[in-house]
Coordinates of C-alpha atoms in Angstrom, one line a residue:
X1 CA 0.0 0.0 0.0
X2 CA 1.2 3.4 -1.2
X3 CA 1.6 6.1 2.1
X4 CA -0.9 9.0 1.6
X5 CA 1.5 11.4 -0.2
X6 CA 2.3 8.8 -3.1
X7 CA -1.4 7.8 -3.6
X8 CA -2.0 10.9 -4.1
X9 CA 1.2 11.7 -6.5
X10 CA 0.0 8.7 -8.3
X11 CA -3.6 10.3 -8.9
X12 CA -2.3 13.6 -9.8
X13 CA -0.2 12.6 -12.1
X14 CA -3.2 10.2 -13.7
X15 CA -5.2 14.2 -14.2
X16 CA -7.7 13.3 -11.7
X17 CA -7.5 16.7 -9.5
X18 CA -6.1 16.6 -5.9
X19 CA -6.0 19.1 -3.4
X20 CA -2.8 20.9 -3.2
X21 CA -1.1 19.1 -0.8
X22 CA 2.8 19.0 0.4
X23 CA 4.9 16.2 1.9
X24 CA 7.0 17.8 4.6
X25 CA 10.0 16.1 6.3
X26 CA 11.2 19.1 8.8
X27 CA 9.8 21.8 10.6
X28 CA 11.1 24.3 7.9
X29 CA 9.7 22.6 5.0
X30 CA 6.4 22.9 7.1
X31 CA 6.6 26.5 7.4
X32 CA 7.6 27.2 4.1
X33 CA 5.0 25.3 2.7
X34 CA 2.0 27.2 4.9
X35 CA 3.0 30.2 3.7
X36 CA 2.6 29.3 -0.1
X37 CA -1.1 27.5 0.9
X38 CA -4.4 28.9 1.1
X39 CA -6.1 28.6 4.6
X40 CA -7.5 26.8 6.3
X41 CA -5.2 23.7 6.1
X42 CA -5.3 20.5 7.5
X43 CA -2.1 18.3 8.7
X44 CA -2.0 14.6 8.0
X45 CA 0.3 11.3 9.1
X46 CA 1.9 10.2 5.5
X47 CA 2.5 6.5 7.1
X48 CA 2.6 3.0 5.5
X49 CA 1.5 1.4 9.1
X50 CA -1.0 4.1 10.3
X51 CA -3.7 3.6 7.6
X52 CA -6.7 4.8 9.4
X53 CA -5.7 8.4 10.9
X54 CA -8.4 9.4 12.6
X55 CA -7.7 6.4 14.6
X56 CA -4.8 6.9 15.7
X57 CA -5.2 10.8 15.9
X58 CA -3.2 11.2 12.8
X59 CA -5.2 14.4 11.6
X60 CA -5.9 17.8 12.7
X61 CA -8.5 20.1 10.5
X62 CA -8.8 23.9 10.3
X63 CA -5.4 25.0 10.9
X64 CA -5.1 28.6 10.2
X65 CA -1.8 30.1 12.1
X66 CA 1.5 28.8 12.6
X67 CA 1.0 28.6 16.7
X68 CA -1.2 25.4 15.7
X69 CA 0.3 24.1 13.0
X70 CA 3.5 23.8 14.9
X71 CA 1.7 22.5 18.1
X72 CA -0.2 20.1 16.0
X73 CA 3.2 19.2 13.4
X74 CA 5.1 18.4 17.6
X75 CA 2.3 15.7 17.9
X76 CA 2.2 14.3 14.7
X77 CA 5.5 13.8 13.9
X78 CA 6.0 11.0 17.1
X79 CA 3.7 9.1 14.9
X80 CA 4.9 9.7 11.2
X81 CA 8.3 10.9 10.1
X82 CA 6.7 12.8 7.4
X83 CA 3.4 14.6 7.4
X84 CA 1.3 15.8 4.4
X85 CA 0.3 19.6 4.6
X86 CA -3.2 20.2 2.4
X87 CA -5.9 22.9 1.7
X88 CA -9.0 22.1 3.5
X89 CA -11.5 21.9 1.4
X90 CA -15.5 22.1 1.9
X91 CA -18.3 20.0 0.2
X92 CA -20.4 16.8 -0.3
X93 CA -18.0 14.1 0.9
X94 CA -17.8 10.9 -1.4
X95 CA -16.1 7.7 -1.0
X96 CA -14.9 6.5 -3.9
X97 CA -13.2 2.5 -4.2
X98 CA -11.6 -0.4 -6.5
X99 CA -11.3 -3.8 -4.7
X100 CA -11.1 -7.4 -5.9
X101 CA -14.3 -10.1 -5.4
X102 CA -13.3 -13.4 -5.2
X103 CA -16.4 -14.2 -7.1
X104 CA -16.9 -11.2 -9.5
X105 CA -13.5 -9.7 -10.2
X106 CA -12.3 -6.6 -9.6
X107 CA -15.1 -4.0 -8.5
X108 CA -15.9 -0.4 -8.1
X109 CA -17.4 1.4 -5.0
X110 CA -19.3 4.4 -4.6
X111 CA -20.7 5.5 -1.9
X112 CA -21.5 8.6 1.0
X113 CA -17.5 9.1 2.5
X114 CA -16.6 10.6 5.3
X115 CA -15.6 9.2 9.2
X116 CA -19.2 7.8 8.9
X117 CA -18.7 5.6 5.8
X118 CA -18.6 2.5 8.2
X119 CA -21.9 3.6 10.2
X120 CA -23.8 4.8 6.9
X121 CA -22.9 1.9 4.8
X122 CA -24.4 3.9 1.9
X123 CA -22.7 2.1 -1.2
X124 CA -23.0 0.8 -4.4
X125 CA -21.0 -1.6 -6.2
X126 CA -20.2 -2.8 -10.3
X127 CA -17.8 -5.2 -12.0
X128 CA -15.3 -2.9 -14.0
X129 CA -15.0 -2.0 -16.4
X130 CA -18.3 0.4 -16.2
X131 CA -20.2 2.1 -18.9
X132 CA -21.5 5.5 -18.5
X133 CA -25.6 3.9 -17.5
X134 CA -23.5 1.6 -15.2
X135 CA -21.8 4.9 -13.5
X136 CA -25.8 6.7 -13.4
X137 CA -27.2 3.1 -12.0
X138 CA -24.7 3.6 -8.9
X139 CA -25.0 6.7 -8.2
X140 CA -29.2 6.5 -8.3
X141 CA -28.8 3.1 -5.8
X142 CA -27.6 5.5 -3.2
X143 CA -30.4 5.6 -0.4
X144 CA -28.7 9.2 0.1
X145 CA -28.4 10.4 -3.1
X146 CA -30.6 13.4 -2.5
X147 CA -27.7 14.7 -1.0
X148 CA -26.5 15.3 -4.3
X149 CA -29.3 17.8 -5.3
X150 CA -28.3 19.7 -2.8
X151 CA -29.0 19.6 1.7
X152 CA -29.9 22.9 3.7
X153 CA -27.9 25.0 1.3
X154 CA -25.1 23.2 0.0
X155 CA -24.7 23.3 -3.6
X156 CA -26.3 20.8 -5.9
X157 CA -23.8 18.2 -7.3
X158 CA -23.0 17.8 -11.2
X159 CA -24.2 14.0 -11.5
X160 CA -22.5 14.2 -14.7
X161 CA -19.5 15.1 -13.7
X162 CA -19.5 11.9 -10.8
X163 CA -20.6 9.5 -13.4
X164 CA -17.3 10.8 -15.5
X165 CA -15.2 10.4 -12.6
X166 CA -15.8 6.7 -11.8
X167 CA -15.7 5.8 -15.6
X168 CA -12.3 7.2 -15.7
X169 CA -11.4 5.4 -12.0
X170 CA -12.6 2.2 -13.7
X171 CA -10.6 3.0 -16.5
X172 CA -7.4 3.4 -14.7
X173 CA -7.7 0.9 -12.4
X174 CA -7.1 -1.6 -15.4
X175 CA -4.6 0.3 -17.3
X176 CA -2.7 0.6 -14.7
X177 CA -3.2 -2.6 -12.7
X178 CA -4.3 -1.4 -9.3
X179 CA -5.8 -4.2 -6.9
X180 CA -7.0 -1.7 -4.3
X181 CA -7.9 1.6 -4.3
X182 CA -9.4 4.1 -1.5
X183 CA -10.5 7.5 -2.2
X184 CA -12.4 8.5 1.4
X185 CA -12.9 11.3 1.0
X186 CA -13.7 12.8 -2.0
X187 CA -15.0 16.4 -1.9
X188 CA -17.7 17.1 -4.3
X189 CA -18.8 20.5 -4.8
X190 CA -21.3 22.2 -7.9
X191 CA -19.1 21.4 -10.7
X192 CA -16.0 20.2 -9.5
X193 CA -14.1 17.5 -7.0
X194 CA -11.1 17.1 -4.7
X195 CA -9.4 13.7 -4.2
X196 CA -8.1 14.7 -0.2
X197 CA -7.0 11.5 0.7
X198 CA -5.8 8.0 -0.9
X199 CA -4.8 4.6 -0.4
X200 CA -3.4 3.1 -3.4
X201 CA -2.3 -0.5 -3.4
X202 CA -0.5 -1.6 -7.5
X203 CA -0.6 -5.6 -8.0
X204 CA 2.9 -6.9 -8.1
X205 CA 4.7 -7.3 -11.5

């Protein structure tokens, strides 16, 4: 499994759009990243053995001075070496998945992200590769879908746009022989998304 700052090097460069993040080894490179972000920004764990990092506290939203980013960077660090800096971004939060069936083959996942994914258990599955009624059929098996239309004034999601974004997932999850893939969350707003966080996991050659 790829750590969080190379799953989500290995999206960018595949032109699916990721918030603007920055892998940070020191306290300098910290700094000298804030300053070139917009705020608010969040700090993340980039570690291959902490996978879940709300778990293991391995997150810390709505940073907006240096006073807590470098409070918050002194607790992080005992449990990462590195730590992935990234603009906070607001909207409709996706989850977005590849796995392998032992029964069906590889599959795609869609369904409501977020820390509640697990509680919600809002998804929707198809053997890959998709076609573009497959990606509506998912998206309309959601119980929650209404959320895309739009909740106590948040904007109302492009459908179309989703539907292109988990053809091109299925897509590249064969090209480029992925067995696992974790996009939790995705932030969906009117007419565009943000991957903010990853797990990538490539088969072996």
């Amino acid at each position: 499994m790829l750590k969080l700052a190379d799953s989500l090097r290995f999206m960018k460069t595949r032109n699916f759009d990721v918030a603007d993040f920055y892998e940070c080894a020191s306290k300098s490179e910290l700094l000298s990243a804030f300053d070139r972000m917009q705020k608010p920004v969040v700090l993340k764990i980039s570690s291959e053995e902490h996978l879940h990092k709300t778990d293991v506290g391995g997150i810390v939203l709505g940073i907006n001075d240096k006073k807590k980013l470098l409070s918050s960077y002194a607790e992080l660090k005992n449990l990462s070496a590195k730590v992935v800096l990234q603009e906070q971004k607001k909207g409709l939060e996706l989850i977005i998945g590849i796995h392998n069936d032992g029964v069906f083959g590889q599959m795609i996942m869609l369904g409501i992200g977020g820390v509640f994914v697990e509680l919600i258990k809002d998804v929707s599955f198809r053997k890959i590769p998709i076609s573009l009624k497959d990606a509506d059929d998912m998206i309309n098996e959601l119980r929650f879908n209404h959320l895309l239309k739009g909740f106590r004034g948040s904007e109302q999601i492009s459908k179309s746009l989703l539907a292109k974004l988990l053809m091109n997932i299925s897509e590249t999850a064969m090209k480029e022989k992925i067995k696992a893939l974790d996009l939790n969350p995705v932030i969906f707003r009117k007419n565009d998304y943000f991957i903010v966080d990853a797990r990538v996991l490539l088969k072996k050659l």
